[in-house]
PDB file of C-alpha atoms and ligand atoms in Angstrom:
ATOM      1  CA  UNK A 167     -19.928  16.511  18.895  1.00  0.00           C
ATOM      2  CA  UNK A 168     -17.565  14.236  19.669  1.00  0.00           C
ATOM      3  CA  UNK A 169     -15.261  11.583  18.014  1.00  0.00           C
ATOM      4  CA  UNK A 170     -13.312   8.825  18.589  1.00  0.00           C
ATOM      5  CA  UNK A 171      -9.537   9.701  19.049  1.00  0.00           C
ATOM      6  CA  UNK A 172      -8.609   7.376  16.012  1.00  0.00           C
ATOM      7  CA  UNK A 173     -10.967   8.843  13.699  1.00  0.00           C
ATOM      8  CA  UNK A 174      -9.682  12.355  14.421  1.00  0.00           C
ATOM      9  CA  UNK A 175      -6.358  11.573  14.372  1.00  0.00           C
ATOM     10  CA  UNK A 176      -6.910   9.850  10.384  1.00  0.00           C
ATOM     11  CA  UNK A 177      -9.071  12.799   9.085  1.00  0.00           C
ATOM     12  CA  UNK A 178      -6.236  15.174  10.640  1.00  0.00           C
ATOM     13  CA  UNK A 179      -3.471  12.602   8.363  1.00  0.00           C
ATOM     14  CA  UNK A 180      -1.586  10.676  11.686  1.00  0.00           C
ATOM     15  CA  UNK A 181      -2.121   7.240   9.908  1.00  0.00           C
ATOM     16  CA  UNK A 182      -5.476   5.369   8.814  1.00  0.00           C
ATOM     17  CA  UNK A 183      -7.787   4.550  11.949  1.00  0.00           C
ATOM     18  CA  UNK A 184      -6.308   1.087  12.691  1.00  0.00           C
ATOM     19  CA  UNK A 185      -2.951   2.644  12.823  1.00  0.00           C
ATOM     20  CA  UNK A 186      -3.592   5.214  14.426  1.00  0.00           C
ATOM     21  CA  UNK A 187      -6.128   2.730  17.234  1.00  0.00           C
ATOM     22  CA  UNK A 188      -2.312   0.949  17.854  1.00  0.00           C
ATOM     23  CA  UNK A 189      -0.202   4.769  18.023  1.00  0.00           C
ATOM     24  CA  UNK A 190      -2.954   5.341  21.046  1.00  0.00           C
ATOM     25  CA  UNK A 191      -2.393   2.515  22.821  1.00  0.00           C
ATOM     26  CA  UNK A 192       1.106   2.580  22.896  1.00  0.00           C
ATOM     27  CA  UNK A 193       1.002   5.944  24.934  1.00  0.00           C
ATOM     28  CA  UNK A 194       1.691   8.338  22.643  1.00  0.00           C
ATOM     29  CA  UNK A 195      -1.115  10.361  22.592  1.00  0.00           C
ATOM     30  CA  UNK A 196      -2.159  13.079  24.046  1.00  0.00           C
ATOM     31  CA  UNK A 197      -5.834  15.045  24.838  1.00  0.00           C
ATOM     32  CA  UNK A 198      -5.711  17.960  26.599  1.00  0.00           C
ATOM     33  CA  UNK A 199      -2.101  17.903  28.317  1.00  0.00           C
ATOM     34  CA  UNK A 200      -2.656  13.971  29.760  1.00  0.00           C
ATOM     35  CA  UNK A 201      -1.627  10.992  28.328  1.00  0.00           C
ATOM     36  CA  UNK A 202      -4.640   8.677  26.611  1.00  0.00           C
ATOM     37  CA  UNK A 203      -4.389   4.926  25.863  1.00  0.00           C
ATOM     38  CA  UNK A 204      -8.777   4.277  25.899  1.00  0.00           C
ATOM     39  CA  UNK A 205      -9.191   3.540  22.395  1.00  0.00           C
ATOM     40  CA  UNK A 206     -12.649   5.043  22.193  1.00  0.00           C
ATOM     41  CA  UNK A 207     -12.167   8.203  23.351  1.00  0.00           C
ATOM     42  CA  UNK A 208     -14.110  10.500  22.453  1.00  0.00           C
ATOM     43  CA  UNK A 209     -12.776  13.989  21.581  1.00  0.00           C
ATOM     44  CA  UNK A 210     -14.099  17.113  20.123  1.00  0.00           C
ATOM     45  CA  UNK A 211     -12.867  20.395  18.178  1.00  0.00           C
ATOM     46  CA  UNK A 212     -12.230  22.450  20.990  1.00  0.00           C
ATOM     47  CA  UNK A 213     -10.148  19.572  22.406  1.00  0.00           C
ATOM     48  CA  UNK A 214      -6.086  19.649  22.058  1.00  0.00           C
ATOM     49  CA  UNK A 215      -4.676  16.783  20.893  1.00  0.00           C
ATOM     50  CA  UNK A 216      -1.283  15.662  20.657  1.00  0.00           C
ATOM     51  CA  UNK A 217       0.993  13.206  19.303  1.00  0.00           C
ATOM     52  CA  UNK A 218       4.763  12.842  20.194  1.00  0.00           C
ATOM     53  CA  UNK A 219       3.566  16.146  21.513  1.00  0.00           C
ATOM     54  CA  UNK A 220       3.144  18.068  18.403  1.00  0.00           C
ATOM     55  CA  UNK A 221      -0.331  19.539  17.520  1.00  0.00           C
ATOM     56  CA  UNK A 222      -2.417  17.438  15.178  1.00  0.00           C
ATOM     57  CA  UNK A 223      -3.974  18.206  11.876  1.00  0.00           C
ATOM     58  CA  UNK A 224      -1.397  21.552  11.236  1.00  0.00           C
ATOM     59  CA  UNK A 225      -0.020  19.792   8.003  1.00  0.00           C
ATOM     60  CA  UNK A 226      -1.078  20.116   4.361  1.00  0.00           C
ATOM     61  CA  UNK A 227      -2.386  16.929   2.891  1.00  0.00           C
ATOM     62  CA  UNK A 228       0.217  15.219   0.288  1.00  0.00           C
ATOM     63  CA  UNK A 229       0.649  12.797  -2.058  1.00  0.00           C
ATOM     64  CA  UNK A 230       3.100  11.385  -3.816  1.00  0.00           C
ATOM     65  CA  UNK A 231       4.125   8.267  -6.116  1.00  0.00           C
ATOM     66  CA  UNK A 232       7.976   6.637  -5.552  1.00  0.00           C
ATOM     67  CA  UNK A 233       9.021   4.107  -8.085  1.00  0.00           C
ATOM     68  CA  UNK A 234      10.965   2.389  -5.277  1.00  0.00           C
ATOM     69  CA  UNK A 235      13.599  -0.008  -6.091  1.00  0.00           C
ATOM     70  CA  UNK A 236      14.043  -3.020  -4.674  1.00  0.00           C
ATOM     71  CA  UNK A 237      16.193  -3.615  -0.770  1.00  0.00           C
ATOM     72  CA  UNK A 238      14.456  -0.841   0.274  1.00  0.00           C
ATOM     73  CA  UNK A 239      11.810  -1.144   3.263  1.00  0.00           C
ATOM     74  CA  UNK A 240       8.474   0.251   2.940  1.00  0.00           C
ATOM     75  CA  UNK A 241       7.617   0.813   6.552  1.00  0.00           C
ATOM     76  CA  UNK A 242       7.983   4.182   7.810  1.00  0.00           C
ATOM     77  CA  UNK A 243      11.021   2.970   9.737  1.00  0.00           C
ATOM     78  CA  UNK A 244      13.087  -0.040  10.296  1.00  0.00           C
ATOM     79  CA  UNK A 245      14.656  -1.307  13.685  1.00  0.00           C
ATOM     80  CA  UNK A 246      17.560  -2.745  11.956  1.00  0.00           C
ATOM     81  CA  UNK A 247      18.087   0.742  10.182  1.00  0.00           C
ATOM     82  CA  UNK A 248      17.250   0.158   6.791  1.00  0.00           C
ATOM     83  CA  UNK A 249      16.952   2.656   4.246  1.00  0.00           C
ATOM     84  CA  UNK A 250      13.111   2.472   4.111  1.00  0.00           C
ATOM     85  CA  UNK A 251      10.800   4.259   1.425  1.00  0.00           C
ATOM     86  CA  UNK A 252      10.088   7.148   3.650  1.00  0.00           C
ATOM     87  CA  UNK A 253      13.932   7.555   3.351  1.00  0.00           C
ATOM     88  CA  UNK A 254      13.746   9.309   0.102  1.00  0.00           C
ATOM     89  CA  UNK A 255      10.986  11.769   0.768  1.00  0.00           C
ATOM     90  CA  UNK A 256      14.273  13.749   3.241  1.00  0.00           C
ATOM     91  CA  UNK A 257      13.486  16.756   2.503  1.00  0.00           C
ATOM     92  CA  UNK A 258       9.456  16.547   2.437  1.00  0.00           C
ATOM     93  CA  UNK A 259       8.620  18.052   6.252  1.00  0.00           C
ATOM     94  CA  UNK A 260       5.234  16.368   6.580  1.00  0.00           C
ATOM     95  CA  UNK A 261       4.811  13.526   8.270  1.00  0.00           C
ATOM     96  CA  UNK A 262       4.386  10.741   5.905  1.00  0.00           C
ATOM     97  CA  UNK A 263       4.150   7.319   5.566  1.00  0.00           C
ATOM     98  CA  UNK A 264       3.800   3.915   2.400  1.00  0.00           C
ATOM     99  CA  UNK A 265      -0.336   2.957   1.551  1.00  0.00           C
ATOM    100  CA  UNK A 266       0.058  -0.704   2.319  1.00  0.00           C
ATOM    101  CA  UNK A 267       3.312  -2.505   1.735  1.00  0.00           C
ATOM    102  CA  UNK A 268       6.023  -3.830  -0.523  1.00  0.00           C
ATOM    103  CA  UNK A 269       8.460  -6.793   0.341  1.00  0.00           C
ATOM    104  CA  UNK A 270      11.971  -5.697   0.484  1.00  0.00           C
ATOM    105  CA  UNK A 271      12.764  -7.013  -2.422  1.00  0.00           C
ATOM    106  CA  UNK A 272      10.001  -6.194  -4.835  1.00  0.00           C
ATOM    107  CA  UNK A 273      10.609  -3.249  -6.736  1.00  0.00           C
ATOM    108  CA  UNK A 274       7.613  -0.472  -8.165  1.00  0.00           C
ATOM    109  CA  UNK A 275       4.164   2.051  -7.579  1.00  0.00           C
ATOM    110  CA  UNK A 276       3.873   3.069  -4.052  1.00  0.00           C
ATOM    111  CA  UNK A 277       2.429   6.090  -2.693  1.00  0.00           C
ATOM    112  CA  UNK A 278       3.750   8.139   0.024  1.00  0.00           C
ATOM    113  CA  UNK A 279       0.787  10.230   2.112  1.00  0.00           C
ATOM    114  CA  UNK A 280      -0.145  12.106   5.820  1.00  0.00           C
ATOM    115  CA  UNK A 281      -4.172  11.675   4.667  1.00  0.00           C
ATOM    116  CA  UNK A 282      -5.112   8.927   7.167  1.00  0.00           C
ATOM    117  CA  UNK A 283      -8.821   8.873   5.295  1.00  0.00           C
ATOM    118  CA  UNK A 284      -7.114   7.875   1.876  1.00  0.00           C
ATOM    119  CA  UNK A 285      -4.755   5.737   3.276  1.00  0.00           C
ATOM    120  CA  UNK A 286      -7.664   4.073   5.286  1.00  0.00           C
ATOM    121  CA  UNK A 287      -9.587   4.147   2.061  1.00  0.00           C
ATOM    122  CA  UNK A 288      -6.602   2.257  -0.583  1.00  0.00           C
ATOM    123  CA  UNK A 289      -6.041  -0.174   2.366  1.00  0.00           C
ATOM    124  CA  UNK A 290      -8.883  -1.409   3.518  1.00  0.00           C
ATOM    125  CA  UNK A 291      -9.552  -4.705   2.542  1.00  0.00           C
ATOM    126  CA  UNK A 292     -12.657  -3.721   1.509  1.00  0.00           C
ATOM    127  CA  UNK A 293     -11.854  -1.333  -1.026  1.00  0.00           C
ATOM    128  CA  UNK A 294      -9.229  -3.298  -2.005  1.00  0.00           C
ATOM    129  CA  UNK A 295      -8.459  -1.111  -5.727  1.00  0.00           C
ATOM    130  CA  UNK A 296      -6.625  -3.217  -8.771  1.00  0.00           C
ATOM    131  CA  UNK A 297      -3.075  -3.416  -9.106  1.00  0.00           C
ATOM    132  CA  UNK A 298      -0.546  -4.663 -11.662  1.00  0.00           C
ATOM    133  CA  UNK A 299       3.109  -6.852 -10.776  1.00  0.00           C
ATOM    134  CA  UNK A 300       4.917  -8.359 -13.683  1.00  0.00           C
ATOM    135  CA  UNK A 301       6.710 -11.039 -12.169  1.00  0.00           C
ATOM    136  CA  UNK A 302       9.357 -13.021 -13.394  1.00  0.00           C
ATOM    137  CA  UNK A 303       9.212 -16.801 -12.167  1.00  0.00           C
ATOM    138  CA  UNK A 304      10.489 -20.130 -12.474  1.00  0.00           C
ATOM    139  CA  UNK A 305       9.697 -22.469 -15.045  1.00  0.00           C
ATOM    140  CA  UNK A 306       6.496 -22.291 -17.438  1.00  0.00           C
ATOM    141  CA  UNK A 307       3.145 -22.492 -15.670  1.00  0.00           C
ATOM    142  CA  UNK A 308       0.294 -24.111 -18.472  1.00  0.00           C
ATOM    143  CA  UNK A 309      -2.741 -22.497 -19.684  1.00  0.00           C
ATOM    144  CA  UNK A 310      -4.423 -24.701 -16.665  1.00  0.00           C
ATOM    145  CA  UNK A 311      -2.466 -23.752 -13.283  1.00  0.00           C
ATOM    146  CA  UNK A 312      -3.030 -19.592 -14.751  1.00  0.00           C
ATOM    147  CA  UNK A 313      -6.406 -20.725 -15.052  1.00  0.00           C
ATOM    148  CA  UNK A 314      -6.623 -21.966 -11.160  1.00  0.00           C
ATOM    149  CA  UNK A 315      -5.141 -17.883 -10.422  1.00  0.00           C
ATOM    150  CA  UNK A 316      -7.845 -16.968 -12.487  1.00  0.00           C
ATOM    151  CA  UNK A 317     -10.657 -18.954 -10.745  1.00  0.00           C
ATOM    152  CA  UNK A 318      -8.651 -18.246  -7.072  1.00  0.00           C
ATOM    153  CA  UNK A 319      -6.751 -20.669  -5.243  1.00  0.00           C
ATOM    154  CA  UNK A 320      -7.068 -22.094  -2.172  1.00  0.00           C
ATOM    155  CA  UNK A 321      -4.070 -20.739   0.405  1.00  0.00           C
ATOM    156  CA  UNK A 322      -4.271 -21.183   4.523  1.00  0.00           C
ATOM    157  CA  UNK A 323      -7.603 -22.383   4.045  1.00  0.00           C
ATOM    158  CA  UNK A 324      -8.867 -19.052   1.899  1.00  0.00           C
ATOM    159  CA  UNK A 325     -10.026 -18.724  -1.271  1.00  0.00           C
ATOM    160  CA  UNK A 326      -8.069 -16.244  -2.984  1.00  0.00           C
ATOM    161  CA  UNK A 327     -10.218 -14.062  -4.916  1.00  0.00           C
ATOM    162  CA  UNK A 328      -9.760 -14.298  -8.750  1.00  0.00           C
ATOM    163  CA  UNK A 329      -6.636 -12.575 -10.881  1.00  0.00           C
ATOM    164  CA  UNK A 330      -5.975 -11.653 -13.955  1.00  0.00           C
ATOM    165  CA  UNK A 331      -3.135 -13.153 -15.923  1.00  0.00           C
ATOM    166  CA  UNK A 332      -0.752 -12.160 -19.531  1.00  0.00           C
ATOM    167  CA  UNK A 333       1.900 -14.129 -20.557  1.00  0.00           C
ATOM    168  CA  UNK A 334       4.381 -12.132 -21.315  1.00  0.00           C
ATOM    169  CA  UNK A 335       7.575 -13.734 -22.277  1.00  0.00           C
ATOM    170  CA  UNK A 336       9.222 -17.635 -21.746  1.00  0.00           C
ATOM    171  CA  UNK A 337      12.514 -18.614 -21.843  1.00  0.00           C
ATOM    172  CA  UNK A 338      12.677 -22.189 -22.525  1.00  0.00           C
ATOM    173  CA  UNK A 339      16.388 -22.639 -22.392  1.00  0.00           C
ATOM    174  CA  UNK A 340      16.178 -20.574 -18.500  1.00  0.00           C
ATOM    175  CA  UNK A 341      13.287 -22.214 -17.863  1.00  0.00           C
ATOM    176  CA  UNK A 342      11.723 -18.720 -16.628  1.00  0.00           C
ATOM    177  CA  UNK A 343       8.598 -17.035 -17.917  1.00  0.00           C
ATOM    178  CA  UNK A 344       6.987 -13.307 -17.200  1.00  0.00           C
ATOM    179  CA  UNK A 345       4.096 -12.882 -16.889  1.00  0.00           C
ATOM    180  CA  UNK A 346       1.591 -10.781 -15.334  1.00  0.00           C
ATOM    181  CA  UNK A 347      -1.390 -10.415 -12.975  1.00  0.00           C
ATOM    182  CA  UNK A 348      -3.510  -8.186 -11.565  1.00  0.00           C
ATOM    183  CA  UNK A 349      -4.875  -8.709  -8.346  1.00  0.00           C
ATOM    184  CA  UNK A 350      -7.138  -6.544  -5.952  1.00  0.00           C
ATOM    185  CA  UNK A 351      -6.158  -7.965  -2.665  1.00  0.00           C
ATOM    186  CA  UNK A 352      -3.600  -7.394  -0.814  1.00  0.00           C
ATOM    187  CA  UNK A 353      -2.711  -9.657   1.487  1.00  0.00           C
ATOM    188  CA  UNK A 354       0.999 -10.528   2.418  1.00  0.00           C
ATOM    189  CA  UNK A 355       3.033 -11.808   0.107  1.00  0.00           C
ATOM    190  CA  UNK A 356      -0.136 -12.018  -1.885  1.00  0.00           C
ATOM    191  CA  UNK A 357       1.353 -13.141  -5.137  1.00  0.00           C
ATOM    192  CA  UNK A 358       4.529 -14.859  -4.176  1.00  0.00           C
ATOM    193  CA  UNK A 359       1.963 -16.725  -2.400  1.00  0.00           C
ATOM    194  CA  UNK A 360      -0.489 -17.630  -5.411  1.00  0.00           C
ATOM    195  CA  UNK A 361       2.753 -18.428  -7.773  1.00  0.00           C
ATOM    196  CA  UNK A 362       4.258 -20.814  -5.223  1.00  0.00           C
ATOM    197  CA  UNK A 363       0.882 -22.487  -4.713  1.00  0.00           C
ATOM    198  CA  UNK A 364       0.476 -23.181  -8.553  1.00  0.00           C
ATOM    199  CA  UNK A 365       4.346 -24.550  -7.974  1.00  0.00           C
ATOM    200  CA  UNK A 366       5.821 -21.437 -10.567  1.00  0.00           C
ATOM    201  CA  UNK A 367       8.081 -19.620  -7.366  1.00  0.00           C
ATOM    202  CA  UNK A 368       8.727 -15.859  -8.160  1.00  0.00           C
ATOM    203  CA  UNK A 369      12.021 -15.467  -8.532  1.00  0.00           C
ATOM    204  CA  UNK A 370      11.280 -10.955  -9.289  1.00  0.00           C
ATOM    205  CA  UNK A 371       8.831  -8.898  -8.355  1.00  0.00           C
ATOM    206  CA  UNK A 372       7.623  -5.447  -9.631  1.00  0.00           C
ATOM    207  CA  UNK A 373       4.324  -3.067  -8.776  1.00  0.00           C
ATOM    208  CA  UNK A 374       3.157  -2.059 -12.401  1.00  0.00           C
ATOM    209  CA  UNK A 375       0.389  -0.041 -11.471  1.00  0.00           C
ATOM    210  CA  UNK A 376      -2.276   0.366  -8.946  1.00  0.00           C
ATOM    211  CA  UNK A 377      -6.213   1.517 -10.180  1.00  0.00           C
ATOM    212  CA  UNK A 378      -5.182   3.734 -12.556  1.00  0.00           C
ATOM    213  CA  UNK A 379      -1.124   4.936 -11.573  1.00  0.00           C
ATOM    214  CA  UNK A 380       1.679   3.703 -13.816  1.00  0.00           C
ATOM    215  CA  UNK A 381       5.183   4.548 -13.156  1.00  0.00           C
ATOM    216  CA  UNK A 382       5.359   6.152 -16.647  1.00  0.00           C
ATOM    217  CA  UNK A 383       8.558   9.008 -16.603  1.00  0.00           C
ATOM    218  CA  UNK A 384       9.833   7.788 -13.310  1.00  0.00           C
ATOM    219  CA  UNK A 385      13.311   5.862 -13.179  1.00  0.00           C
ATOM    220  CA  UNK A 386      13.979   3.454  -9.662  1.00  0.00           C
ATOM    221  CA  UNK A 387      14.547   6.236  -6.743  1.00  0.00           C
ATOM    222  CA  UNK A 388      12.408   8.924  -8.139  1.00  0.00           C
ATOM    223  CA  UNK A 389       9.132  10.011  -7.223  1.00  0.00           C
ATOM    224  CA  UNK A 390       6.777  12.998  -7.755  1.00  0.00           C
ATOM    225  CA  UNK A 391       3.504  14.382  -6.478  1.00  0.00           C
ATOM    226  CA  UNK A 392       0.766  13.393  -6.705  1.00  0.00           C
ATOM    227  CA  UNK A 393      -1.579  16.199  -8.697  1.00  0.00           C
ATOM    228  CA  UNK A 394      -4.631  17.377  -7.503  1.00  0.00           C
ATOM    229  CA  UNK A 395      -7.195  15.354 -10.583  1.00  0.00           C
ATOM    230  CA  UNK A 396      -5.374  12.125  -9.377  1.00  0.00           C
ATOM    231  CA  UNK A 397      -6.150  12.278  -5.641  1.00  0.00           C
ATOM    232  CA  UNK A 398      -9.654  13.212  -6.674  1.00  0.00           C
ATOM    233  CA  UNK A 399      -9.752  10.118  -8.055  1.00  0.00           C
ATOM    234  CA  UNK A 400      -8.353   8.006  -5.742  1.00  0.00           C
ATOM    235  CA  UNK A 401     -10.978   9.374  -3.659  1.00  0.00           C
ATOM    236  CA  UNK A 402     -13.669   8.890  -6.242  1.00  0.00           C
ATOM    237  CA  UNK A 403     -13.107   4.857  -6.674  1.00  0.00           C
ATOM    238  CA  UNK A 404     -13.197   4.391  -3.188  1.00  0.00           C
ATOM    239  CA  UNK A 405     -16.189   6.568  -2.959  1.00  0.00           C
ATOM    240  CA  UNK A 406     -18.880   4.399  -3.445  1.00  0.00           C
ATOM    241  CA  UNK A 407     -17.936   1.160  -1.164  1.00  0.00           C
ATOM    242  CA  UNK A 408     -16.520   3.175   0.956  1.00  0.00           C
ATOM    243  CA  UNK A 409     -19.861   3.505   3.751  1.00  0.00           C
TER     244      UNK A 409
HETATM  245  N1  LIG B 791       2.805  -9.663  -3.580  1.00  0.00           N
HETATM  246  C1  LIG B 791       3.837 -10.438  -3.393  1.00  0.00           C
HETATM  247  O1  LIG B 791       4.185 -11.133  -2.855  1.00  0.00           O
HETATM  248  N2  LIG B 791       4.849  -9.371  -2.693  1.00  0.00           N
HETATM  249  C2  LIG B 791       4.603  -7.843  -2.607  1.00  0.00           C
HETATM  250  O2  LIG B 791       5.857  -6.516  -3.041  1.00  0.00           O
HETATM  251  C3  LIG B 791       3.872  -6.896  -3.495  1.00  0.00           C
HETATM  252  C4  LIG B 791       2.113  -8.379  -3.590  1.00  0.00           C
END
């Protein structure tokens, strides 16, 4: 049986299908020692696929939960040579990468793995899982403003999906509030854009939880491996939506 190259790469844990496509297009992939840039290329189990000269599929799958500090880039590399989330894992030989993104100035929970299939499930817009953030915002949002977030707001012509909101603290003197927000979309700067839209810009942002996972037991900058049942559960919760 032959499968599309990007699917084989994702299954082998190189990257998500979409990321594998850009790796192929950039000429880093060989099939039987020949560079392949065509996205639809079919490969058989007997074909030898290499990325950057390294055979794929040789790595065991690993999964980590990191408490990302502020001022860390959440990509595998940074052209400005700033510290990335992957730099926390220097002793780990597998090629891991972050599942989705947190902004440079956002702290909190981020997963890293070399399992392209799980990455694809968790980050694909169709299968987005629930994420909870705590935002310190300017001003004190009114009930009506928070209701807009709960009903969905038009940003750049598109309506956002409903968010759950919970005001945790208000400081009338400093004119700031701390609001917990749960969303299941993962667009760039989603939380900041939501609060900007109701005229309460975010001053500080932290992701507290991702699906059923949270930061309990970790300090900023620390990580832990996911437990086997947690990985299984992440597969389970994206399973019925995964076709
Ligand atoms: N929403 C944002 O605005 N920033 C993040 O880092 C995550 C979600």
